[in-house]
Structure formats: structure tokens, C-alpha cells
Amino acid sequence: MPMPSRCDLLIRGAGVVSVHTGEIVPADVVVTGDLIRAVTAPGVRIEADRVLDAEGLLLAPGYIDAHMHIESSLLTPAEFARITVRRGTTTVLADPHEIVNVAGREAMAWMIEQGRTTAQTMLWAVPSCVPALEGFETAGARLTADDIAEMLDWDGVTTLGEVMDYRAVVAGSPRMRSIIDAARRKGVRLDGHCPNLTGDDLGEYLWAGIDSDHTKNTPDVAVEKARLGMLLMLQEKCLTPELVRRLRELPVLPDFCLVTDDLAADAILERGHLDHIARVALDAGLDPLTVLRALTLHPARRLGLDDRGVVAPGKRADLVLLRALEDPAPVTVVCGGRVVEDGADDAPPAPAANPFAASVRLAPLDEGDCRWRTDLPDGEHTFRALRVNPVDTYTEPAEVVLPVRNGIVDWEGRTALLAVYERHHRSGRRAMAPVVGFDLAPGAVATTYAHDSHNLTVVATGAAALRAAANRVIGSGGGICVAVTGQDPVHLPLPVGGVLSQAPAPRVAEGAAAVREALHGWGWRHRNAFMSISTMTLPVSPQVKLTDQGLVRVVDRAWEPAVV
Amino acid sequence: MPMPSRCDLLIRGAGVVSVHTGEIVPADVVVTGDLIRAVTAPGVRIEADRVLDAEGLLLAPGYIDAHMHIESSLLTPAEFARITVRRGTTTVLADPHEIVNVAGREAMAWMIEQGRTTAQTMLWAVPSCVPALEGFETAGARLTADDIAEMLDWDGVTTLGEVMDYRAVVAGSPRMRSIIDAARRKGVRLDGHCPNLTGDDLGEYLWAGIDSDHTKNTPDVAVEKARLGMLLMLQEKCLTPELVRRLRELPVLPDFCLVTDDLAADAILERGHLDHIARVALDAGLDPLTVLRALTLHPARRLGLDDRGVVAPGKRADLVLLRALEDPAPVTVVCGGRVVEDGADDAPPAPAANPFAASVRLAPLDEGDCRWRTDLPDGEHTFRALRVNPVDTYTEPAEVVLPVRNGIVDWEGRTALLAVYERHHRSGRRAMAPVVGFDLAPGAVATTYAHDSHNLTVVATGAAALRAAANRVIGSGGGICVAVTGQDPVHLPLPVGGVLSQAPAPRVAEGAAAVREALHGWGWRHRNAFMSISTMTLPVSPQVKLTDQGLVRVVDRAWEPAVV
């Protein structure tokens, strides 16, 4: 059919980058509605409602994030979209497993609904492991295979979210098998999470039909996975020069995606979103065309999106204008055919109603709640502890000798304490263990954002500080509070399920940065202090973790007795 | 779940080729049912019903043909599968547009049904252009958009077959638009056919959602298509050193598939199937890993088959054992978990019933039928003719001066004549035109296999020879017959719709080879004489063609008057 005589948008004079051939060819791009109508020789004569002069710039497909969690930004879906679209991220596949662990199906439905208000395409993965480790922790919700099967039919849902309990899959757990079978019957993709799984265990995981991984692996294990057709999804921590060197030595460079997984609001505003990950990939030694393909073509394929990931007639007009292939931060972004204006939509979105305002079901802690009770006889005992480190979320087992008197462990002044309070079902359940690795000033941090059950989690050097920080968080319906003794507490409220804010991104970013700074000032000198705190409760992340039910030895999926 | 203690097949000691990384890694491959259960370190201890010792061999995924027509082999689907599986072709996407032009939906249903009896996976494309050029030819059937929409829902159907009438698409023909819209609503792939379509016309074709092409293009046009994300499907005639050089010069080598399109039984038995195309690709300068990926990974992706195209746990046990990557002819083939035995199944399959035995609806020709009648006045006239060439199927316009007397063109002894007799609806319609380019001995060839309407098509140097050849074909319910004056006629019956034989492949191959030889002996010295004859009636193939309704100027989609 003949070209129309007018169009909505005309992008003139850019060098169009082909993700298929790597060529850069000058062309005018004609956009009607949300589609690319034509990619034609420069100088096309057509009436256009709007013309973008792109002389001297490159035009590439919008970026696609095939694995991420919106909750990590601490923002609502609409606010998340607002700040990431302008960084070039025009499509995401979001796995809302944080808020779904708190509030189940209703939370998933709410996230999808919120996502519909944005120009960014939001596709959804149904969380596969709610709770993350069945029988070892108390989440707010529990998804059965039947729940998951039904949710996989919801509009916008395309994927079974990362199957984190990979040990259960390898061991043939009936629960994981029924969930996986449900997903396979629906014909959806199954996303993986299996750090350094290798050999026959990896074979069992592949046999189950799970064919991607976004965790950090040794270069050898990453290559083993790629060799067997598992799609590598590389996030910031994966993108090491060692891995890149190993990949480039292969006879064929396997396809992979770049993903963000978990990025907080302040990180996004300061450093960027997928464009930031792209820069990390370039710094690690990947060439710009490979990086661009990993942001566009490969994730589009993974998500089964034939309608995007390339600049061609008939494809969705999700586009980025770049200064150079080596500079992935877009000058201008077009999303669904509309130019994303830098500032016009900076007004905070009207806060939506919050159906998850009452998710922290705990009365304020009293003095008794801050005592560490035990059945042990009086005397010195060697308690098992978590040893944290400044770099990653790995927690080594450690030992701390503490005196017990009258059924109470006397920890104050002797160790920092990690305490987890169940906050969904009013069970009163709690668990405590020493945590070592940082030299902390007197004070505490309390948070309801604690993977994956998001129980109230506190690290404290003393009972009074514990209580102060915890009660501040309880009082605000969830959030994170750092209370260093003698200083004003720093508090970021997260009243949506105890995991999200409804505030505009800059304010959340400011709050998150203040929390980070306070944690550092307190002595929690971790590269990603927030992540380090919030993963001490994640019983599928190595090596020893504390849930509201007790200490877990992750690799064996077994309880770890409190004392040696 | 734990590995089983026994398996159906164990392939020991091969070097497993990864189509993702290009590595060759020694491994044992455990097969249960039709699936790869494990790819594990050599020396696995497991009971196996059968062990293949593959020491010194390479193991790769079975080959996948993403574009082909079974009818070109002249064999039934079962017999086609029998001879191609052993060449490594374990999956095909077949577009049965030859037999569907003869017998419509019933023919498609019959082909699918026949295909179910084989181990080869047969997926199906619904022919999009039946007839190929609406209004210019008389096919046995006509598929409407509604027919096609319904057939796209049939079991095993995944694709809209090659949209050959690309000029109609570019011009916005309502019929093609409604067919394309029907396919897009179903969410199936749309395969293309658009030789050397370029620029804005190519843009319109892409805009319609058609995103593959298997025709021969200049290297520049091939690259233009690849650049815009159109998947190149390269058949034998495309695989020139020029194209390979051009592709390899690109910053990124685009993905492409190797396909067979049209291979006759004798070609398959003598030279091979996809393994033959692979050898041609290697000879043209492609490297062996690229060739293997174009036979496995890329077609699997194109066909949306996540379950194959890589040797990994959970994938379908479609496998080839090779001596070397440079030698694509398999030593042994495993299809759906079973070793394909070389010889055990050589017994011809029991001939299925033939529901399309009465497809040639023509009485034997009499003398009058062989006269070329005209309305022209007596005298010399300059008639438009087809000029054939020895290399390809391109037919240039030519001119031949012939005398007319009493409404009859006196052609005998002056030119070879091309005559097309409508054979589906007893219309009595026929058309004639001179054909030049070869120096022919007295004689004729007649065939009911003539693209795409498969009307009875004859080339003859005289009326008697015309009649003899034609009546031999009519008498056998279809086929191809070469009758050189003074020699025994060579005749290959094709009684299934006038396009397929039910004989075993070796006998059909022998017959086809004899026809080719007879054509060469007669003087029709074409590289692919059979194809050259059968495409003179194809009004979507450049440049001038003859249908039962008259001469067609293909590029303009217009009638060409018989005289200048």
C-alpha cells in the first residue's frame, strides 16, 4: 500500500544502526502511531506533525530489560517507568516477587494495573518461589501451582519468574515439579536462578526446562551454561573482564542479554538504567555492537517480541538516539512513537491509592521483644553467626561465644545482633543470631524490605537501638530506618506493602541515598549496603541465612542449630 | 530429580558440538524416549537398551529445513521423509502449495495426515497465494482469507506460506491484505518471496509483516534485507561466493538459514538434502560452524521450536553423528530418539489410497486441440514469445514472425510451441505462444507439474508430437512425458493430483533422471530442465509467462498481447 502523505513523527538524518548486520546507514524514519512506517532514503518528502532533526546522531532500537524487579527501585511501576524510559529502557519483563511475597495475587494484579498507565511496555513474570524456600520462612503469601497456572493466563504475563529454589529442582521436589509442569503446559518461558550450578546438577535444571540464568557464575560455569543453550543474562556484577575475556575466546560468541535485576532509585537517577549496565559492559571489554545487540535483539527474542528490537518498517517505534555507539546514554528516546520529553512529565504522578498500607502486622516492640530468649542452660555457649563482607551478599558461617543467664542470651556489647520478626500473620515468631564482619558504632537498622519474605529485619548493637529503629519502621507501615545512637534517625518510609514508596523518584532516591550514607556512617561499609542488609534473610542465597524461623544452611536446605 | 538407572539409547564418546559457543566437548549423551535426558561426562554408568559407540565422531543437532515443498521431490510425504531423515533432516516446514493449487484444502489435510506417519517432524505452512496470481490463471482451487484463517488453526500448521505475489502486497491489493491480516491476527509467521525487492517497495513488504525471503537476490539486496531484520533463507542458487564475501565483510554476520526449497527425488538420492546444501555453502566460503548454526539453531528459532536445535538435556533427541564439521553428510542419524537404520526400512511403504487420482479433467486431445487458433487476419504477424535460457528460470520476452491462414497460426517447423491446457474445471480454455532459446529435435514434452496451477503444459516442435506426449500424460492421470520423434517416449506418471508419485523414491528418482536425460537429448539443455519447463507457466516469476489464459508481463502484473 502506498506511503501515507502525512505522519506523526519524522526522524531526519540519523545513521540507523542495524543490530543484524552492524551497519550504520543514513535514513529518514517515518513513524505513524506507535509503529515505524518506513525507513527510507534521506530527504523523504512527507508532512509530519513533528520532526526530530537527528543529523550527526545514531538511531537504534529502544532497550529491553529481560530480567528485573521493579520493587528494587522502591518506586511504583509508573514512577519507575518515568525515570527509566528516558534512559532508553522501553520494554521490561518484571518479576514482582518482592511485593507478591508480601501480598500475593492481589499485589501482582495491582502491579500489572499500575504498569498499564505507562508508555513503557511492561511484561510480567509470575514469581515461581513464593515463599523462596518453602518450610523455612514465613512469607505474607504462598503461591501454589494452581495459583501460578491461573496467573500465567493473565494479560501481560509471559514467563515463569526465576526458579530460585534450584536445589529443590535438582532434588526433584514435588512442589517445584508441579509449578514447573504448570508453566510448561502453558508454553511460557521459564527463567532461572542457579549461581554456579554445574555438571549433572545443571543438567537436571535444564531438563526441567529452565533455560536462562542471571546470577553470577565463574567464567567456566557461565560458558558451560551458554554451551548448553542456557541464555546468559548479565547484570552489573557479572560483567567482569575475566568473563568477557573467556566469552571472547570461544569459537562463537554466544548470544546474551544485559539486565538490571535490582537497581535502586538513586542508582538509576545517578548512573542510569540499562544504559548504565551497557557502560559497565563496554568497560569490561565488550564491543559496542555486541552490547547493543544484548540490549535489543537478544532480549526481544527471549521475550518472544517479534515486533521490536530492530529499526525496520512495521516494528514498534521504540527508539533511542545516541551520540556514538560507545555512549549508550540516549540523547533522545522515542517510546511507542512518542518523543519522551525531558522534564515535561517531571511532575510527580498523582499517588495511587495504596491497598497494601496495612502490611506490617506488628505491635510496637516492647523491651521483652528485644530480648534474645533461649532454652540453653546458664553458662557460655558458642553460637552460630553470619559473617558479612563488604563486597557481595555471601554470608559465611561464623561463631560467637556468648553467656546465657536465666534463659536470656547476653549479647549487648559483645556482638551485633540480627533479629527477624514475622510481620504478616501476627504469629509472634522471631529469630535471632549474631552477625559479624563490620565494626559498628552503637545503633541499629530496621527494615521491612528483606528478601524474600520481607519480615521485619533488624541489625542492632543494643536492645534500645533495636527497639527505636524497629518501632519507627512499624509506625510508618514499613520502610527502612537507620538509628545511630546520638544522631537523628534516617528513615525512608515504604508504605506500599512495606517495600515500595509512592513518592516521586527524586525524593525516594534522596531517602535511599541518605539511608546508604547513614549505614556507611554507622560502620556497615558495604558496596551495596542496602542489598547486604536485605539479603541476610534470603534462604536461597549462600551460605547461611536467618529467617523468622531460624538459621538456614542454604546449600543443604537444612536448619542450622543455633549453637555449635 | 535423579537420573534414571536405565535409558533407551546411550551415545558414547562423541565430541558434542555446541551451536551456541562453537566448542566441541567430549560427552556421553543419554536418551530416554524422544528426549535427551543428559549430556554428561564421558564414562557414564547407566543401563541402556542400545549403545552407539561414537568414538572419534562429532554429535550435532538434527538439521531443520525452514522452507521447502515436498511436492518438488515428486514423492509422498512418508517417502520423502524416509529418504531425507537419513541425510540428517529431522524437521521440515513444508508449504504444500503445488498440490493445494490442484486440490485445495483436502490436499493440505491429506499431506498433513500422510506426514504424521513419519518420524521426521513435519510442520506446515498454509499456501498464501492460491492461485499464485489471481485473475491471470486457472488453478484447481482458490483459497480465500477465510479458508486460510481456518487452516492456520489446523494441528501442525505454524506459518503463512511464501507470499509470492509481492507486487500485490506492495500495491496494497485488498485480497492479499485480507490474507495477511488473517495470518497476523493468528500470530503466525509470514514467509516471503520477493526476489530483488528493494528500497521503499521492500519497506512496504516488511510493513505487511513478512520477514523472510528464500529467493535469489543480488548481494546488495540480500544485505539490505538482512539489515532490516528479514531472515535470509539461502537455497543452493543463492549460495554464491559473491554473496558469501559480501556477508562476511559486514561488521556482524547476520543469522540466516539454509533451506532446500525445491529438490527432486533423484537430486536428493544422488547429492543429499540439507547436507548437500551445507556442502554448497562450505564450497561458497562459509565456515563450518556458521553452516551448522544455519542448519540447526537459526531455523529452530525461526520455527519457534525451543525444543530442538541444540544438544542439551530436555531437548528432542534429533541428532546427527558426523566425521568432521567440514563433512555435513551424517554417518548416523537419530530422529526422535531412534537410530535411523540404513536399509531396514528400504522396503517401499505400502501405497496409501490416492484421493487425487482423477485430477486431470481433460479428454484425450484430438487434432483440433493441437491447432493454434487466432482472430488475426491472414498474413504474417509478429508474435510475442518466451525466450528461455540454460541457467535459470528467467524468461525474456522475444518475438517470432509466423503466418496466419484461415484463423490458424502456422507454427510447425518455424518455432517450438508452448501450449497450456486448463485441466481442472473442464473449461476447454487453452493458450499458446512460441518459445525460443533451445535448438530442439522433433518431439515434445508434456507435464501436469507446471507451477503453480499445474495445468497441462506442453512444449512441442509439431502437432503430432504435442498430441502424443499430452495424451500419454492425460492417460496416466498426470505426469511428465518426453516424446522425441522416433524414440520410445519417456514417461514418469504422477497420479496423485498430477504432481506426486506413490512409487518408492528410487523408482521415482530413476524416472525423473530419465526425463531429465530425455529432455537434454531432445535439446532442452538446461541445468535444471524439469524446473525450467515447469516454471514457464508461473506468473509471479519474471519476466514473461504463459498461463491457460494468456501471456503475462510479470513485473506489471498485466496481460501481454499475443502480437506486437
PDB file of N, CA and C in Angstrom, chain A residues 469-517:
ATOM      1  N   ALA A 469      14.692   1.733  66.246  1.00  0.00           N
ATOM      2  CA  ALA A 469      14.651   1.631  64.780  1.00  0.00           C
ATOM      3  C   ALA A 469      13.423   0.825  64.333  1.00  0.00           C
ATOM      4  N   ALA A 470      13.192  -0.286  64.994  1.00  0.00           N
ATOM      5  CA  ALA A 470      12.075  -1.159  64.615  1.00  0.00           C
ATOM      6  C   ALA A 470      10.750  -0.427  64.754  1.00  0.00           C
ATOM      7  N   ASN A 471      10.579   0.287  65.844  1.00  0.00           N
ATOM      8  CA  ASN A 471       9.287   0.930  66.085  1.00  0.00           C
ATOM      9  C   ASN A 471       9.043   2.083  65.120  1.00  0.00           C
ATOM     10  N   ARG A 472      10.116   2.716  64.703  1.00  0.00           N
ATOM     11  CA  ARG A 472       9.958   3.766  63.701  1.00  0.00           C
ATOM     12  C   ARG A 472       9.410   3.161  62.401  1.00  0.00           C
ATOM     13  N   VAL A 473       9.942   2.019  62.025  1.00  0.00           N
ATOM     14  CA  VAL A 473       9.505   1.345  60.798  1.00  0.00           C
ATOM     15  C   VAL A 473       8.072   0.825  60.951  1.00  0.00           C
ATOM     16  N   ILE A 474       7.795   0.223  62.094  1.00  0.00           N
ATOM     17  CA  ILE A 474       6.441  -0.288  62.331  1.00  0.00           C
ATOM     18  C   ILE A 474       5.437   0.862  62.265  1.00  0.00           C
ATOM     19  N   GLY A 475       5.810   1.971  62.842  1.00  0.00           N
ATOM     20  CA  GLY A 475       4.913   3.124  62.901  1.00  0.00           C
ATOM     21  C   GLY A 475       4.596   3.711  61.542  1.00  0.00           C
ATOM     22  N   SER A 476       5.486   3.546  60.596  1.00  0.00           N
ATOM     23  CA  SER A 476       5.249   4.152  59.283  1.00  0.00           C
ATOM     24  C   SER A 476       4.668   3.145  58.286  1.00  0.00           C
ATOM     25  N   GLY A 477       4.263   1.967  58.777  1.00  0.00           N
ATOM     26  CA  GLY A 477       3.675   0.964  57.876  1.00  0.00           C
ATOM     27  C   GLY A 477       4.707   0.334  56.976  1.00  0.00           C
ATOM     28  N   GLY A 478       5.970   0.347  57.420  1.00  0.00           N
ATOM     29  CA  GLY A 478       7.038  -0.271  56.633  1.00  0.00           C
ATOM     30  C   GLY A 478       8.051   0.753  56.177  1.00  0.00           C
ATOM     31  N   GLY A 479       9.275   0.268  55.913  1.00  0.00           N
ATOM     32  CA  GLY A 479      10.325   1.164  55.479  1.00  0.00           C
ATOM     33  C   GLY A 479      11.658   0.693  55.998  1.00  0.00           C
ATOM     34  N   ILE A 480      12.602   1.604  55.926  1.00  0.00           N
ATOM     35  CA  ILE A 480      13.931   1.287  56.435  1.00  0.00           C
ATOM     36  C   ILE A 480      14.398   2.468  57.267  1.00  0.00           C
ATOM     37  N   CYS A 481      14.942   2.155  58.440  1.00  0.00           N
ATOM     38  CA  CYS A 481      15.367   3.219  59.361  1.00  0.00           C
ATOM     39  C   CYS A 481      16.739   2.879  59.932  1.00  0.00           C
ATOM     40  N   VAL A 482      17.641   3.835  59.834  1.00  0.00           N
ATOM     41  CA  VAL A 482      18.960   3.689  60.458  1.00  0.00           C
ATOM     42  C   VAL A 482      18.996   4.642  61.645  1.00  0.00           C
ATOM     43  N   ALA A 483      19.186   4.067  62.829  1.00  0.00           N
ATOM     44  CA  ALA A 483      19.207   4.886  64.052  1.00  0.00           C
ATOM     45  C   ALA A 483      20.558   4.700  64.726  1.00  0.00           C
ATOM     46  N   VAL A 484      21.449   5.642  64.467  1.00  0.00           N
ATOM     47  CA  VAL A 484      22.754   5.620  65.130  1.00  0.00           C
ATOM     48  C   VAL A 484      22.608   6.427  66.412  1.00  0.00           C
ATOM     49  N   THR A 485      23.026   5.816  67.503  1.00  0.00           N
ATOM     50  CA  THR A 485      22.805   6.437  68.812  1.00  0.00           C
ATOM     51  C   THR A 485      23.423   7.835  68.854  1.00  0.00           C
ATOM     52  N   GLY A 486      22.605   8.785  69.303  1.00  0.00           N
ATOM     53  CA  GLY A 486      23.092  10.159  69.420  1.00  0.00           C
ATOM     54  C   GLY A 486      22.861  10.974  68.162  1.00  0.00           C
ATOM     55  N   GLN A 487      22.344  10.362  67.123  1.00  0.00           N
ATOM     56  CA  GLN A 487      22.053  11.107  65.891  1.00  0.00           C
ATOM     57  C   GLN A 487      20.571  10.991  65.565  1.00  0.00           C
ATOM     58  N   ASP A 488      20.087  11.921  64.729  1.00  0.00           N
ATOM     59  CA  ASP A 488      18.704  11.797  64.254  1.00  0.00           C
ATOM     60  C   ASP A 488      18.578  10.538  63.412  1.00  0.00           C
ATOM     61  N   PRO A 489      17.539   9.755  63.633  1.00  0.00           N
ATOM     62  CA  PRO A 489      17.370   8.569  62.786  1.00  0.00           C
ATOM     63  C   PRO A 489      17.105   8.985  61.335  1.00  0.00           C
ATOM     64  N   VAL A 490      17.592   8.159  60.414  1.00  0.00           N
ATOM     65  CA  VAL A 490      17.342   8.377  58.987  1.00  0.00           C
ATOM     66  C   VAL A 490      16.308   7.347  58.564  1.00  0.00           C
ATOM     67  N   HIS A 491      15.212   7.828  57.996  1.00  0.00           N
ATOM     68  CA  HIS A 491      14.080   6.933  57.811  1.00  0.00           C
ATOM     69  C   HIS A 491      13.474   7.114  56.424  1.00  0.00           C
ATOM     70  N   LEU A 492      13.391   6.002  55.682  1.00  0.00           N
ATOM     71  CA  LEU A 492      12.727   6.011  54.373  1.00  0.00           C
ATOM     72  C   LEU A 492      11.463   5.166  54.481  1.00  0.00           C
ATOM     73  N   PRO A 493      10.288   5.807  54.519  1.00  0.00           N
ATOM     74  CA  PRO A 493       9.049   5.025  54.626  1.00  0.00           C
ATOM     75  C   PRO A 493       8.774   4.273  53.317  1.00  0.00           C
ATOM     76  N   LEU A 494       8.331   3.055  53.428  1.00  0.00           N
ATOM     77  CA  LEU A 494       7.944   2.242  52.266  1.00  0.00           C
ATOM     78  C   LEU A 494       6.556   1.666  52.567  1.00  0.00           C
ATOM     79  N   PRO A 495       5.537   2.514  52.482  1.00  0.00           N
ATOM     80  CA  PRO A 495       4.232   2.112  52.999  1.00  0.00           C
ATOM     81  C   PRO A 495       3.446   1.167  52.075  1.00  0.00           C
ATOM     82  N   VAL A 496       3.899   0.957  50.848  1.00  0.00           N
ATOM     83  CA  VAL A 496       3.171   0.026  49.963  1.00  0.00           C
ATOM     84  C   VAL A 496       3.731  -1.380  50.205  1.00  0.00           C
ATOM     85  N   GLY A 497       3.023  -2.122  51.026  1.00  0.00           N
ATOM     86  CA  GLY A 497       3.465  -3.484  51.328  1.00  0.00           C
ATOM     87  C   GLY A 497       4.751  -3.551  52.125  1.00  0.00           C
ATOM     88  N   GLY A 498       5.204  -2.397  52.613  1.00  0.00           N
ATOM     89  CA  GLY A 498       6.484  -2.379  53.318  1.00  0.00           C
ATOM     90  C   GLY A 498       7.682  -2.473  52.384  1.00  0.00           C
ATOM     91  N   VAL A 499       7.439  -2.334  51.078  1.00  0.00           N
ATOM     92  CA  VAL A 499       8.546  -2.474  50.127  1.00  0.00           C
ATOM     93  C   VAL A 499       8.631  -1.348  49.093  1.00  0.00           C
ATOM     94  N   LEU A 500       7.555  -0.596  48.911  1.00  0.00           N
ATOM     95  CA  LEU A 500       7.565   0.473  47.900  1.00  0.00           C
ATOM     96  C   LEU A 500       7.158   1.798  48.516  1.00  0.00           C
ATOM     97  N   SER A 501       7.678   2.853  47.916  1.00  0.00           N
ATOM     98  CA  SER A 501       7.241   4.209  48.239  1.00  0.00           C
ATOM     99  C   SER A 501       6.298   4.698  47.145  1.00  0.00           C
ATOM    100  N   GLN A 502       5.444   5.652  47.487  1.00  0.00           N
ATOM    101  CA  GLN A 502       4.636   6.284  46.444  1.00  0.00           C
ATOM    102  C   GLN A 502       5.147   7.687  46.127  1.00  0.00           C
ATOM    103  N   ALA A 503       6.270   8.028  46.719  1.00  0.00           N
ATOM    104  CA  ALA A 503       6.829   9.359  46.499  1.00  0.00           C
ATOM    105  C   ALA A 503       7.488   9.425  45.129  1.00  0.00           C
ATOM    106  N   PRO A 504       7.701  10.638  44.618  1.00  0.00           N
ATOM    107  CA  PRO A 504       8.409  10.779  43.339  1.00  0.00           C
ATOM    108  C   PRO A 504       9.851  10.256  43.470  1.00  0.00           C
ATOM    109  N   ALA A 505      10.373   9.822  42.340  1.00  0.00           N
ATOM    110  CA  ALA A 505      11.693   9.194  42.335  1.00  0.00           C
ATOM    111  C   ALA A 505      12.779  10.036  42.995  1.00  0.00           C
ATOM    112  N   PRO A 506      12.854  11.337  42.711  1.00  0.00           N
ATOM    113  CA  PRO A 506      13.961  12.094  43.318  1.00  0.00           C
ATOM    114  C   PRO A 506      13.896  12.054  44.848  1.00  0.00           C
ATOM    115  N   ARG A 507      12.683  12.082  45.385  1.00  0.00           N
ATOM    116  CA  ARG A 507      12.592  12.050  46.843  1.00  0.00           C
ATOM    117  C   ARG A 507      12.974  10.670  47.382  1.00  0.00           C
ATOM    118  N   VAL A 508      12.545   9.622  46.703  1.00  0.00           N
ATOM    119  CA  VAL A 508      12.919   8.274  47.131  1.00  0.00           C
ATOM    120  C   VAL A 508      14.427   8.088  47.004  1.00  0.00           C
ATOM    121  N   ALA A 509      14.969   8.604  45.918  1.00  0.00           N
ATOM    122  CA  ALA A 509      16.417   8.481  45.712  1.00  0.00           C
ATOM    123  C   ALA A 509      17.179   9.169  46.828  1.00  0.00           C
ATOM    124  N   GLU A 510      16.709  10.358  47.159  1.00  0.00           N
ATOM    125  CA  GLU A 510      17.323  11.109  48.253  1.00  0.00           C
ATOM    126  C   GLU A 510      17.263  10.297  49.549  1.00  0.00           C
ATOM    127  N   GLY A 511      16.088   9.727  49.801  1.00  0.00           N
ATOM    128  CA  GLY A 511      15.912   8.921  51.004  1.00  0.00           C
ATOM    129  C   GLY A 511      16.811   7.697  51.002  1.00  0.00           C
ATOM    130  N   ALA A 512      16.887   7.047  49.866  1.00  0.00           N
ATOM    131  CA  ALA A 512      17.713   5.840  49.775  1.00  0.00           C
ATOM    132  C   ALA A 512      19.184   6.201  49.942  1.00  0.00           C
ATOM    133  N   ALA A 513      19.591   7.321  49.346  1.00  0.00           N
ATOM    134  CA  ALA A 513      20.989   7.744  49.473  1.00  0.00           C
ATOM    135  C   ALA A 513      21.304   8.076  50.917  1.00  0.00           C
ATOM    136  N   ALA A 514      20.343   8.716  51.580  1.00  0.00           N
ATOM    137  CA  ALA A 514      20.554   9.061  52.997  1.00  0.00           C
ATOM    138  C   ALA A 514      20.685   7.793  53.837  1.00  0.00           C
ATOM    139  N   VAL A 515      19.880   6.783  53.524  1.00  0.00           N
ATOM    140  CA  VAL A 515      19.967   5.512  54.251  1.00  0.00           C
ATOM    141  C   VAL A 515      21.335   4.872  54.037  1.00  0.00           C
ATOM    142  N   ARG A 516      21.763   4.860  52.807  1.00  0.00           N
ATOM    143  CA  ARG A 516      23.091   4.303  52.484  1.00  0.00           C
ATOM    144  C   ARG A 516      24.185   5.028  53.250  1.00  0.00           C
ATOM    145  N   GLU A 517      24.088   6.344  53.219  1.00  0.00           N
ATOM    146  CA  GLU A 517      25.117   7.154  53.880  1.00  0.00           C
ATOM    147  C   GLU A 517      25.117   6.874  55.379  1.00  0.00           C
TER     148      GLU A 517
END
